[in-house]
Each structure stands twice: as structure tokens, then as C-alpha cells.
Coordinates of C-alpha atoms in Angstrom, one line a residue:
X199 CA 103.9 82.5 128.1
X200 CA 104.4 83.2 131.8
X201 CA 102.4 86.3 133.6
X202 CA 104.3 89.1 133.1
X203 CA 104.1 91.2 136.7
X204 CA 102.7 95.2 136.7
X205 CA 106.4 97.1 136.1
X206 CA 107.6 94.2 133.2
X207 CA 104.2 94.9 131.7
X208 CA 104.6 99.2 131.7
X209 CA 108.3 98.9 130.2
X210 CA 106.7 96.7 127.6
X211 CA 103.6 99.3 127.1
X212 CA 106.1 102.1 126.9
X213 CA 107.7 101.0 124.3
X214 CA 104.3 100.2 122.3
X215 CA 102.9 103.7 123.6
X216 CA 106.0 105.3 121.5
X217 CA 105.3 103.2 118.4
X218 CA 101.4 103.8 118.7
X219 CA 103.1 107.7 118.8
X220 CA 104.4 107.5 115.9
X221 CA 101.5 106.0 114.4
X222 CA 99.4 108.7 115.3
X223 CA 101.5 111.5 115.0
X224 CA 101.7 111.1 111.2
X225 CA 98.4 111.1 110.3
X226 CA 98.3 115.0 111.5
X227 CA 101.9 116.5 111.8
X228 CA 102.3 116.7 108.2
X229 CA 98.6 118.5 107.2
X230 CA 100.4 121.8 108.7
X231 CA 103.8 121.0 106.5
X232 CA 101.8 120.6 103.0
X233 CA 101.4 124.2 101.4
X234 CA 105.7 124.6 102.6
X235 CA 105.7 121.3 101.1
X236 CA 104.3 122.5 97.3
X237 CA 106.1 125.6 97.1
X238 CA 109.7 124.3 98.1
X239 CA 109.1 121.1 95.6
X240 CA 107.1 122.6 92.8
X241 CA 104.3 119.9 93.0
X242 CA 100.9 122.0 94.3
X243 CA 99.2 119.8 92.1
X244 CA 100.6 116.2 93.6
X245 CA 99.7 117.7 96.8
X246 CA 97.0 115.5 97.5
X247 CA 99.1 112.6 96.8
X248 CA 101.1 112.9 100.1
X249 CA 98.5 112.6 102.0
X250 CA 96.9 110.0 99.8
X251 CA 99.7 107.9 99.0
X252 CA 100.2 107.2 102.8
X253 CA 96.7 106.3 103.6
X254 CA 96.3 104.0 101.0
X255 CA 99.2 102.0 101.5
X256 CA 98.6 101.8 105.3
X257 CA 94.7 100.9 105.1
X258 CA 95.9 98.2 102.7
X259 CA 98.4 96.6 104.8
X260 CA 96.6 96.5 108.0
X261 CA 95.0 93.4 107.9
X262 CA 98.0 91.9 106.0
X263 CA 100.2 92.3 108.9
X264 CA 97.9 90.7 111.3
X265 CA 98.0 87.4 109.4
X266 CA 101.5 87.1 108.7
X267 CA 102.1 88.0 112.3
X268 CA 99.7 85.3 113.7
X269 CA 101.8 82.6 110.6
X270 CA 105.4 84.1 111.5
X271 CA 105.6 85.6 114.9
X272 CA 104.6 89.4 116.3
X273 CA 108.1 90.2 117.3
X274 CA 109.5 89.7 113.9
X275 CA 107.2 91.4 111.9
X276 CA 106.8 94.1 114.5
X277 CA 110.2 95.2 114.3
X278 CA 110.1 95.0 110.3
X279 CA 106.7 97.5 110.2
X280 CA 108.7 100.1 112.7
X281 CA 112.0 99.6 110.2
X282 CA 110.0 99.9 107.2
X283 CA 108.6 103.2 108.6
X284 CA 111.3 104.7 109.9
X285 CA 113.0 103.8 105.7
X286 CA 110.4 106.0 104.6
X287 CA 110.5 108.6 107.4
X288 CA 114.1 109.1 106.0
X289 CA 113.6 109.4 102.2
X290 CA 110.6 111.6 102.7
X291 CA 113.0 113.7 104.4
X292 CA 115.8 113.7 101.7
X293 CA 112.8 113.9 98.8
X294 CA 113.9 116.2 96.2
X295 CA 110.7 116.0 94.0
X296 CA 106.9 115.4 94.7
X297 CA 106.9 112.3 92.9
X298 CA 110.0 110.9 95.5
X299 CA 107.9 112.4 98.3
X300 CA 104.9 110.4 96.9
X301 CA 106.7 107.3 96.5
X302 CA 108.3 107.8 99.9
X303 CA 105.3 108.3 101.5
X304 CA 103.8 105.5 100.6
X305 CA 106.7 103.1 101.7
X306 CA 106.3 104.7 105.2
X307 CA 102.6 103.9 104.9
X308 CA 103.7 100.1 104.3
X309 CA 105.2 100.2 107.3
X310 CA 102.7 102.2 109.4
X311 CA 99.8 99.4 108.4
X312 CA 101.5 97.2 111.1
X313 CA 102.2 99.8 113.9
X314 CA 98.9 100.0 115.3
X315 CA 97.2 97.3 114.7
X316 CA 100.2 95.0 115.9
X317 CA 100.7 97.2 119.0
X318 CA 96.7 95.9 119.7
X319 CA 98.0 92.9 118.9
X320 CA 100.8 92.3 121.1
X321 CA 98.7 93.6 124.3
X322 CA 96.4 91.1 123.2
X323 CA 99.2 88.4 123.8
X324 CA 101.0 89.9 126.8
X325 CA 97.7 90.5 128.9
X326 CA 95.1 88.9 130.1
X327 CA 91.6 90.1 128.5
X328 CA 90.5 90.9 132.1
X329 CA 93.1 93.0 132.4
X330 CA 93.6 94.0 129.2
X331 CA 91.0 97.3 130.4
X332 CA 93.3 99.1 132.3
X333 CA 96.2 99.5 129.9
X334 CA 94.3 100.0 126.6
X335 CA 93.2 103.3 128.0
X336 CA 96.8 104.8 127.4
X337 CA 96.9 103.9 123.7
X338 CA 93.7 106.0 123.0
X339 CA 95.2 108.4 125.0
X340 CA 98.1 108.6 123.2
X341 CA 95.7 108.9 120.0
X342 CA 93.8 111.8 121.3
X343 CA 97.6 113.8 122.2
X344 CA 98.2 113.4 118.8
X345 CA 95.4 114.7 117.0
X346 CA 96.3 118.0 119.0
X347 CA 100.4 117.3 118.9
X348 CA 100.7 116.7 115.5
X349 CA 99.6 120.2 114.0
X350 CA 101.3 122.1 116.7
X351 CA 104.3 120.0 116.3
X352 CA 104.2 120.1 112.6
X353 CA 103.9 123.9 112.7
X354 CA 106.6 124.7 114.9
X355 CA 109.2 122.0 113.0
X356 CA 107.6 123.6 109.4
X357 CA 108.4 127.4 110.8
X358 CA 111.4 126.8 112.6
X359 CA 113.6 124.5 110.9
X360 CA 112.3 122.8 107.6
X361 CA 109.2 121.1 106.7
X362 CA 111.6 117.7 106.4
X363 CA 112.0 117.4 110.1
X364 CA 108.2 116.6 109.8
X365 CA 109.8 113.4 108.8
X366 CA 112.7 113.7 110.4
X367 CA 111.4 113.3 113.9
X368 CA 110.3 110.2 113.6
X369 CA 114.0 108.4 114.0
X370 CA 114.8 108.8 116.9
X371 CA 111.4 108.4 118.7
X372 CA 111.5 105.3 116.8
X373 CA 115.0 103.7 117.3
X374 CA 114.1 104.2 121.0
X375 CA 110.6 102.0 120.6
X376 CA 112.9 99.8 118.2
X377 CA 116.1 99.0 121.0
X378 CA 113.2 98.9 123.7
X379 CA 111.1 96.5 121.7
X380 CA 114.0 94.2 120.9
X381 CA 115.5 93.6 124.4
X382 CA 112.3 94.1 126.6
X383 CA 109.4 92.2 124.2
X384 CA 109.3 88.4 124.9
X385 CA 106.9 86.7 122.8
X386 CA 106.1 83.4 121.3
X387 CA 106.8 82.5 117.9
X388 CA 104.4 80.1 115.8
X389 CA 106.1 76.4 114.6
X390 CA 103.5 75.9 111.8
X391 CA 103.0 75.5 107.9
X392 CA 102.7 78.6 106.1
X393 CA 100.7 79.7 102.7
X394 CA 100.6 83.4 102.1
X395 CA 97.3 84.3 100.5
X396 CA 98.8 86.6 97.9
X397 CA 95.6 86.7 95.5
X398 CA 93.4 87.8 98.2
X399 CA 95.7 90.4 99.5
X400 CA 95.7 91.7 96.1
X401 CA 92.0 91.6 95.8
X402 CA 91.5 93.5 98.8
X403 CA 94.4 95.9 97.7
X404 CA 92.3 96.8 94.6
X405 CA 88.8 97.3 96.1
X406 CA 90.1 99.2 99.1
X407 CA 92.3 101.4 96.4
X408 CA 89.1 101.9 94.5
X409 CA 87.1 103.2 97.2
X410 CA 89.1 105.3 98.8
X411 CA 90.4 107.4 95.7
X412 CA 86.4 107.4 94.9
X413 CA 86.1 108.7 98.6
X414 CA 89.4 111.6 98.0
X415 CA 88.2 112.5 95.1
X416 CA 84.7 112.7 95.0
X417 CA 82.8 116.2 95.1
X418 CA 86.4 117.8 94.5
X419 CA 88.9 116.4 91.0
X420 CA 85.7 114.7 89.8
X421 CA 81.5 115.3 90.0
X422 CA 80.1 112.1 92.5
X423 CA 78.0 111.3 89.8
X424 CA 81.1 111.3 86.9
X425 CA 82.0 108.5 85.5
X426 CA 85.5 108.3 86.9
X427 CA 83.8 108.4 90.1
X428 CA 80.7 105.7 89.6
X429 CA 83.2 103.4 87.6
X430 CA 85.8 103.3 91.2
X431 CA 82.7 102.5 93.5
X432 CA 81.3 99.9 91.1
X433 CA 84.9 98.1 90.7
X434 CA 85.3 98.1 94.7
X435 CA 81.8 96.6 94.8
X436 CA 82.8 93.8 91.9
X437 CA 86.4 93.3 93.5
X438 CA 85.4 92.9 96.8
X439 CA 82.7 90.8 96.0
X440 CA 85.6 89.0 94.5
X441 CA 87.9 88.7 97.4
X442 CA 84.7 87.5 99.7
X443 CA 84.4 84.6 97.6
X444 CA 88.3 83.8 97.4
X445 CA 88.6 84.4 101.2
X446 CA 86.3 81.3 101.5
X447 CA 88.2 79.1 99.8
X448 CA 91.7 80.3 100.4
X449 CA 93.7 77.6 102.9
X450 CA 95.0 81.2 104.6
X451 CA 92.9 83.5 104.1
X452 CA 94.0 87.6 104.6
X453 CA 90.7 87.6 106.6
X454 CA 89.2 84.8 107.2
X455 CA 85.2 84.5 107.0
X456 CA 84.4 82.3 109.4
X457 CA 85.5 85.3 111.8
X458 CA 82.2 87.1 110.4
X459 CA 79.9 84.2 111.9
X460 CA 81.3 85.5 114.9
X461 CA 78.8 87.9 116.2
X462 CA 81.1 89.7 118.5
X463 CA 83.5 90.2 116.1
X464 CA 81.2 91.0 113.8
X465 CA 79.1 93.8 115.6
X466 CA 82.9 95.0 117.2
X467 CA 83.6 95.8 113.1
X468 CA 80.9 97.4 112.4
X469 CA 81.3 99.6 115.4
X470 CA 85.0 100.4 114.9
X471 CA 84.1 101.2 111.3
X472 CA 81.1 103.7 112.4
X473 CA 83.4 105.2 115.3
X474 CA 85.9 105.8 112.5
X475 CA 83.5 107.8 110.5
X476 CA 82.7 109.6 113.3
X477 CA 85.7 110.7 115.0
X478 CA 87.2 112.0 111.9
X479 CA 84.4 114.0 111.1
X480 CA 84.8 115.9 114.8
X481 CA 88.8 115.8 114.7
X482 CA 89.0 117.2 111.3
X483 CA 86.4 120.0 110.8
X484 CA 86.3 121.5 114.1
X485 CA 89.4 122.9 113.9
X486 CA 88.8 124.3 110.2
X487 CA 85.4 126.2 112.4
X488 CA 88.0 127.5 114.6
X489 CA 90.5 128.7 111.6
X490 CA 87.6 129.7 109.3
X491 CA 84.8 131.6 111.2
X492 CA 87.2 132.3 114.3
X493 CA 90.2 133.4 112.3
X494 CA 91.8 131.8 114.9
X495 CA 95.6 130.3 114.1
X496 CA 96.6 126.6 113.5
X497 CA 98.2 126.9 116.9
X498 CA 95.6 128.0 118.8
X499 CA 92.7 125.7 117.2
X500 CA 95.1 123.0 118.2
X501 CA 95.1 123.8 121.4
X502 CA 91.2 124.5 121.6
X503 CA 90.8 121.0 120.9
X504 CA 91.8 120.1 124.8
X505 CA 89.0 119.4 126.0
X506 CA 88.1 116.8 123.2
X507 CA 91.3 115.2 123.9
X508 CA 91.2 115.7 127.9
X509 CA 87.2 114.2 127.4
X510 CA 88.8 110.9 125.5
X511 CA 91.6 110.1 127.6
X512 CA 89.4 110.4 131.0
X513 CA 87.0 108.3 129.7
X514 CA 89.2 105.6 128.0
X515 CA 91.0 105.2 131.3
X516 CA 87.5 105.0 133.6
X517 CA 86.1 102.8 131.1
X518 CA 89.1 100.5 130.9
X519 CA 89.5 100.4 134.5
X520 CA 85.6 99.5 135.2
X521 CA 85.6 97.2 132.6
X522 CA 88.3 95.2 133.9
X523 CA 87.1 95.9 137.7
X524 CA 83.3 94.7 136.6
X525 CA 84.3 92.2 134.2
X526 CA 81.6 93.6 131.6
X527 CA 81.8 95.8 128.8
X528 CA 78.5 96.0 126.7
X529 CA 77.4 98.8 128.6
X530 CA 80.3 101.1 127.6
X531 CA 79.5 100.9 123.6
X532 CA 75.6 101.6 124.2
X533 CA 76.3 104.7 126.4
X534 CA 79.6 106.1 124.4
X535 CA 77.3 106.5 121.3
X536 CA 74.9 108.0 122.8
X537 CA 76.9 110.7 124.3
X538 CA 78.5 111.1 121.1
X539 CA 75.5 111.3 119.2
X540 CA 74.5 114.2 121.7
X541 CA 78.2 115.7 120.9
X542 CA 77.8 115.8 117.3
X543 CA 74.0 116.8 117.9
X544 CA 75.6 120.3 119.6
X545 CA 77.7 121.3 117.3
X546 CA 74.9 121.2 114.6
X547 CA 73.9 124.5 116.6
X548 CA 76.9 126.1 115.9
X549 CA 76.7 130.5 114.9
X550 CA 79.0 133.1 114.5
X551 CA 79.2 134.0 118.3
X552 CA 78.8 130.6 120.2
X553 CA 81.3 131.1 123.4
X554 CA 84.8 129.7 123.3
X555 CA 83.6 127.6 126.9
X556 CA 80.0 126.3 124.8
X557 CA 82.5 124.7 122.1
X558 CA 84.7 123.3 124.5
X559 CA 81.7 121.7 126.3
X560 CA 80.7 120.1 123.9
X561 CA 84.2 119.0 122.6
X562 CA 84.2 117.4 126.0
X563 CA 81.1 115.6 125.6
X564 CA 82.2 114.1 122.0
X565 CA 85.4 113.0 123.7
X566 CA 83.8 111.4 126.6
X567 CA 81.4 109.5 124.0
X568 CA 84.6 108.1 121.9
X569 CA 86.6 107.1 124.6
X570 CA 84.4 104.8 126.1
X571 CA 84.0 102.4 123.9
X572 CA 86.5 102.9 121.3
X573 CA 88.8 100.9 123.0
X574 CA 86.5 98.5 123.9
X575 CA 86.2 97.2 120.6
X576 CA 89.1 95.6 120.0
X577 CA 88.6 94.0 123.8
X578 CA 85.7 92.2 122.9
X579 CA 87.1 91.2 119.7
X580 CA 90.4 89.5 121.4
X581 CA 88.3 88.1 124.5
X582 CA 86.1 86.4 121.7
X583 CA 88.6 84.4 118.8
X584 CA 91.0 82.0 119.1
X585 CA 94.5 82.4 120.6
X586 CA 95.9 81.7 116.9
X587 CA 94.1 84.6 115.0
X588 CA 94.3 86.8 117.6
X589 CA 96.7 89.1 115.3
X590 CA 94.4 88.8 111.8
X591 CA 91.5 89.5 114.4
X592 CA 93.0 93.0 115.8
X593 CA 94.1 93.8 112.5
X594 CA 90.7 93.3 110.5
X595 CA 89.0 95.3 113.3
X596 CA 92.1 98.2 113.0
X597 CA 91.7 98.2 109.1
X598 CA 87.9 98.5 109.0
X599 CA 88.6 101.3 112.0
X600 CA 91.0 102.9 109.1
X601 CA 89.1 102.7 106.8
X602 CA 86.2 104.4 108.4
X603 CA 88.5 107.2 109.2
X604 CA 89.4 107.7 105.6
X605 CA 85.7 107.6 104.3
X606 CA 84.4 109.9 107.1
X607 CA 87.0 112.4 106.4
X608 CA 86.8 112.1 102.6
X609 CA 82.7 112.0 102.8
X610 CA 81.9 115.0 104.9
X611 CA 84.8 116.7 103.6
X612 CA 82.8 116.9 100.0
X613 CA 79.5 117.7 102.2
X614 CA 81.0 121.0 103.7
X615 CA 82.2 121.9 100.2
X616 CA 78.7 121.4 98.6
X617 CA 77.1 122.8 101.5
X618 CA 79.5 125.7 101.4
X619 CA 78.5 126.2 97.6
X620 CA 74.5 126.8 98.0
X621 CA 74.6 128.8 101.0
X622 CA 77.3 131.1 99.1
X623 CA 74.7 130.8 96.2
X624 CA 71.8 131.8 98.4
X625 CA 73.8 134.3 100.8
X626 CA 75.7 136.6 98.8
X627 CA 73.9 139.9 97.8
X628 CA 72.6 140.2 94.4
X629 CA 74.9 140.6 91.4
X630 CA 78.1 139.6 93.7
X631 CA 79.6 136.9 92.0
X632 CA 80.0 133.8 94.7
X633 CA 84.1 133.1 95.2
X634 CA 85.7 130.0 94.1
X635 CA 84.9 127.7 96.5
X636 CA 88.0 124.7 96.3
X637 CA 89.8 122.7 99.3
X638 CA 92.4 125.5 99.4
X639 CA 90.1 127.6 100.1
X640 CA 88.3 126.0 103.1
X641 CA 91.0 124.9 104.5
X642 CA 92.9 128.7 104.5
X643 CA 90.1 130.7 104.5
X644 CA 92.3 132.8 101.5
X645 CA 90.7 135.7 100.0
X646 CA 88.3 136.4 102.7
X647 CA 90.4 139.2 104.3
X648 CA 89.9 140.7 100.8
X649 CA 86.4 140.8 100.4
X650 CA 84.3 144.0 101.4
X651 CA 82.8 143.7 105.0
X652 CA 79.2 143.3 104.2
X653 CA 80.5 140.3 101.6
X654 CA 82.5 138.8 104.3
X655 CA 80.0 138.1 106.9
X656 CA 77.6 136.6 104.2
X657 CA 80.6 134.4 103.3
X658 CA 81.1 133.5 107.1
X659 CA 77.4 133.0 108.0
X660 CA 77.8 130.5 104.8
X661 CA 80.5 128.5 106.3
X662 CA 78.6 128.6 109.4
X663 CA 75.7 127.4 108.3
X664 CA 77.7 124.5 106.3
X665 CA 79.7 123.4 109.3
X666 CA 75.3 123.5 110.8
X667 CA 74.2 120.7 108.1
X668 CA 77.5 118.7 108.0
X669 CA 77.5 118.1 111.2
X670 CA 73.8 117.4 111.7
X671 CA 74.6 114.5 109.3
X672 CA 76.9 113.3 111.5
X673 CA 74.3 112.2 113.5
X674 CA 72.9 109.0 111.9
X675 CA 76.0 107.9 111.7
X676 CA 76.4 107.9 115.9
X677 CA 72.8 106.8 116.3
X678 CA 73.3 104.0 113.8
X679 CA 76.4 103.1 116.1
X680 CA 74.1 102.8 119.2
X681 CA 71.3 100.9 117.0
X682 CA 74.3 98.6 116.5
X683 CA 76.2 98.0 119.7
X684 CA 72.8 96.8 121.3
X685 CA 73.2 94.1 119.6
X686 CA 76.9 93.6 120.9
X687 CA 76.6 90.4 122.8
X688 CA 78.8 90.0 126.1
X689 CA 81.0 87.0 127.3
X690 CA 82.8 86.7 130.3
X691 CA 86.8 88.4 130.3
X692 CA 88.8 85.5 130.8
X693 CA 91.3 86.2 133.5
X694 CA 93.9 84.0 133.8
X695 CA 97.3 83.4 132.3
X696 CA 97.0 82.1 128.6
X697 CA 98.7 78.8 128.3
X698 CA 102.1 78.4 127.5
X699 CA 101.4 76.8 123.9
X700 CA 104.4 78.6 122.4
X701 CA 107.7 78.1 122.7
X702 CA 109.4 81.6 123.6
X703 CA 111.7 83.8 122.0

């Protein structure tokens, strides 16, 4: 396709910023809506399935997308995924039970499975991989707004009008990235056979299922060691032993294998899977340290999360631009995990009485770590495969990126509430019975206000010192990131305009 000049290239990243927005805003705006949520619709114990029911769906999808994309054309299936979406956005809106909201949730996961990773995508096609630098800064930007956005957003809309414009919101943000999408976005379409590998996409739909219900609920519905627990791991471990073996043989494989003999792409997975873990771990729980031990409101924890956010986007942007200035990028990944290791490292020194300007510190420093590779990734993943599976390529390395998120969030969410449980065991006075420790209760902090004073600072110094140890093993995860990304292997950026082996839209 022909080079697209600077201003026909920021209409077009506009209009991906917006979907990338809605994206992002979904996996937080609706955490703040959920208790409104159970009390209007009767369904506190489906609650979990809300949440759930969306991130399976969309983990799932991910790498689905990015193959029917590269067989059928990105436009196409672009504009499906955002219709799709904005389908569910509705009918979660209009739900008038907990099993519709369920059900409608997971149809708007569907649809979010091909937002990001096809956005990646289709700057993949439209720029240059030398360029690619200085514009993929603005999506992780656009991430890092929303993990402070969507709580305050979904707090305000919860408080002031209903906990369905949660949903609601998302129409008309996306019929604007929808009309600007289909009159602005040029892109080629594919003139070839096509065999949709339905048997592997099921495979993989079943061993990614089966881990990440082991991962939600592990430590909390079921024991790690129960059989209900054991039984999901081992069948995500048979299934996707399965799927490997399929994925070999298949003629169109959902991810193909021979990408794996690709060392970039295969370091750049690891690495996205590992940054994953890692960022959810930060975005997640240091906001429940700011609730819980602060007292301080939704609101406000949102908004002390600025200077993790500010610390991302700066970085994503310098790193972008020098990568594409220099030409290299190995040197990003090696140094980002190392800051981020020393991020995470910090916070495992957290007390009662740190100062508000020490947190935000070191929220700055485990920004500045994520956002200067994090982007990266998917860079030296397109600037390394083929022009044809540039979509499956973006999308494998957004679904192993997902599905990092949804294990790191899901695994150090049960380590706080063991955690949580001895130091409550070893911290209360003698003969005070330790409170029922359950997600509600982390994540509301209920029932403290009631305790007697001496009782309450035991209970505080326990969630202290919890926040202390699940952090600190936050910390071989980073490190193992670094350990990794030295052995990310750099080719040159190719520079030029791709040829024009397409025929356009």
C-alpha cells in the first residue's frame, strides 16, 4: 500500500486510539459498578462471573481474530470486533438478571478479543517498523489513562446516574471510532484460499478456560490443592498439549508453530506474558493499599495512581521515539525490567506511615520500567514475521500478554489473601477471634471501622505486612523478565514502504 504521510497517519491512529479506549476502559470501569451491580440484580453470588465471563471470552478470541484477519482482511473483521462489542455494551446495559448480564458480558468480551490486538495489528500494516516507535507510544498511553479513568469514571457514572451507563458509554465513543474507521482506514484485503482451524480454536478455548477459572478460583471458591482445582490445571496441561500437536498439523493453524522457531518472537512472548503478570500485580493492589491501610476513597486512590501512569506514558513515548531515531531496541527490554524489578522491590518496604511522595516515587519508577519495553514487544515481533501473519503474530503476542494479566491478577490476588490470613493469625491479641478474611473483605476493607482500636491496627499492620510479601514475590517475576530479554536478539527496523502486494480496499 502507498506511504501514508504524518496527518493521514494521526487521523487513522485517532481512530485506533479510541477503540484501543474502549478496550482498556472496560477492563477497570466496571470493578467500581459491581457491589451496585449485586444489590440492584439480586446476583451477589454470580458476581464474579461479570468479571469472569468477559475475560474469558476475550483471552480466547485474541489469537483467533489475528488469523482470520490475516485469511479475510483487517478492515472487515475490525469493524465486526468493534460491532460485536458495542452489541454487548448494549444488552449489558438493558440486563435485567445476573445471568443476562453474564451472558452479555461475555458477548462483549467476543468482541473485545479483536480490539487490541487488531489495533496492533493494523499499525503493523499502515507503518513502517522504523517508524512504527513513535506512534506505539500513544496506545500504551492510552492503556495507562485507563487504568486510572476507568474507576473514576465508573464511580462517578455508578453514583450519578446508574451503574448501566458503565455500559452505556461505550456507544457513542465507539460509533465515532466505527464512522472514522470505515471512511478514513484503507487497507489491503487478502485474495487467497481459506480453511478455518476450528478444532484448534476449540482446543485452545478449553485449556485457556481451564486455567483461568483454576487461576479465579484458586485460594478463594476452592483450596489450591482441591480437586476441583488440580483437576482444571491438569486438563489445561492435557488440552494444550493437545492443541500443540494439532497446530502442527493443521493446514491453518490458530497459531502456527513454526512462529515459535522464531526466536524473536519467541523471547517477545515470553516477555509480554511476564510484563503481564507484572503490571497487573502493581495496577491492581496498589490501589486496594491505598483504600485498605490509607482509608483513602476509590476516587482518590485513582488519582494517586498518576504518577504510575505519568511514569508509563513518558517512557513509552522516549522509548518509541529513540527506538525509531536509533533503529535498535534490545536495550529498552533489558533496562525496563530492571527498573521494574527495582519498582516492585520498593513497594515490598511498604508500612503504615510511608509518605504519600515515597509511594508516588516509586509508582513512577514501576511506570518508567513498563513503558519502555512494553511496547516494544510487539515491535520486534512485527519487524521479525512475514508480511502474511503479521495479524496471527500481534495477536498470539496480545493473547499471551492477556493472559498474563489474568494469571498475575488471579495469582497474587490468592497470595494477599493467604498472606493476609497468617499475619491475622499471628497478629491479633490472644483470645480475639481473627475476622473472616474473603474478597469482599480486602477489597472494602468492611468491618474494620467496627473493630476496637487496639484490634484495628493489628488488623492493618496485617494487611501491611501482606501487601510486604506479595509484593516481594513480585520480584522473580521482573528479574525473570530481564534474565529473559537478554536473550532478545535484534534485527535491523526495516524502513521503507512495504510493497504494494495487496490490492486495496
Amino acid at each position: 500500500m502507498p506511504q501514508l504521510s504524518h496527518s493521514e497517519i494521526m487521523v487513522i491512529i485517532s481512530a485506533l486510539m479510541l477503540v484501543m479506549l474502549l478496550a482498556a476502559l472496560d477492563q477497570t470501569i466496571v470493578s467500581t459498578a459491581l457491589p451496585r451491580i449485586a444489590t440492584d440484580l439480586h446476583g451477589l453470588n454470580k458476581l464474579s462471573w461479570v468479571a469472569t465471563a468477559y475475560l474469558l471470552t476475550s483471552a480466547i478470541t485474541t489469537p483467533i481474530y489475528g488469523k482470520i484477519s490475516d485469511l479475510f482482511g483487517r478492515k472487515k473483521i475490525f469493524q465486526a470486533a468493534i460491532v460485536i462489542f458495542l452489541v454487548g455494551s448494549a444488552l449489558c446495559g438493558i440486563s435485567q438478571s445476573m445471568n443476562e448480564l453474564v451472558v452479555a458480558r461475555a458477548l462483549q468480551g467476543i468482541g473485545a478479543g479483536g480490539l487490541m490486538s487488531l489495533v496492533l495489528a493494523i499499525v503493523g500494516d499502515i507503518i513502517s517498523p522504523r517508524e512504527r516507535g513513535k506512534y506505539m507510544g500513544y496506545f500504551l498511553g492510552v492503556f495507562a489513562v485507563s487504568s486510572v479513568a476507568g474507576p473514576l469514571l465508573g464511580g462517578f457514572l455508578t453514583d450519578s446516574l446508574s451503574w448501566r451507563w458503565v455500559f452505556f458509554v461505550n456507544l457513542p465513543i465507539g460509533v465515532l471510532a466505527l464512522a472514522a474507521v470505515a471512511t478514513r482506514l484503507h487497507l489491503p484485503v487478502y485474495r487467497q484460499e481459506h480453511d478455518i482451524d476450528y478444532t484448534g480454536a476449540g482446543l485452545l478455548s478449553v485449556s485457556s478456560v481451564c486455567l483461568l477459572l483454576a487461576t479465579v478460583w484458586g485460594g478463594t471458591t476452592y483450596a489450591w490443592a482441591s480437586m476441583q482445582i488440580v483437576g482444571l490445571l491438569v486438563a489445561s496441561v492435557v488440552v494444550g498439549t493437545a492443541f500443540v500437536f494439532w497446530e502442527r498439523r493443521a493446514s491453518e493453524p490458530i497459531i502456527p508453530m513454526r512462529l515459535f522457531r522464531n526466536d524473536i518472537f519467541s523471547v517477545s512472548v515470553i516477555l509480554s506474558l511476564l510484563s503481564g503478570i507484572a503490571m497487573f500485580a502493581a495496577i491492581l493492589y496498589i490501589p486496594l493499599y491505598q483504600q485498605i491501610v490509607r482509608g483513602n476513597s476509590p476516587t482518590k486512590s485513582g488519582l494517586l495512581l498518576l504518577p504510575l501512569v505519568l511514569g508509563m506514558l513518558i517512557a513509552s513515548v522516549t522509548s518509541g521515539r529513540l527506538t525509531s531515531k536509533l533503529g535498535r531496541y534490545r536495550i529498552f527490554p533489558i533496562v525496563g525490567t530492571l527498573i521494574l524489578s527495582l519498582g516492585l522491590w520498593l513497594f515490598s518496604h511498604l508500612t503504615l506511615t510511608t509518605s504519600e511522595w515515597m509511594i508516588g516515587v516509586w509508582m513512577a519508577i514501576i511506570g518508567i520500567g513498563l513503558g519502555s519495553f512494553m511496547q516494544i514487544m510487539t515491535l520486534a515481533i512485527q519487524n521479525s514475521v512475514d508480511r502474511s501473519e503479521l495479524g496471527t503474530a500481534t495477536a498470539s503476542a496480545t493473547f499471551f500478554r492477556s493472559l498474563g494479566s489474568s494469571l498475575g491478577g488471579a495469582i497474587f490476588g490468592s497470595i494477599l489473601i493467604s498472606r493476609l490470613a497468617h499475619h491475622l493469625t499471628a497478629n491479633l491479641p490472644q483470645g480475639v477471634g481473627a475476622p473472616k478474611i474473603n474478597i469482599g473483605t480486602i477489597q472494602s476493607g468492611a468491618g474494620l471501622a467496627h473493630l476496637p482500636p487496639g484490634v484495628s491496627h493489628k488488623v492493618l499492620e496485617a494487611f501491611v505486612m501482606s501487601f510486604h510479601d506479595m509484593f516481594l514475590l513480585t520480584v522473580p517475576v521482573a528479574l525473570l523478565a530481564f534474565v529473559v530479554a537478554l536473550f532478545l536478539r535484534e534485527t535491523p527496523l526495516r524502513g521503507g514502504p512495504r510493497e504494494p502486494i495487496l490490492e486495496e480496499l
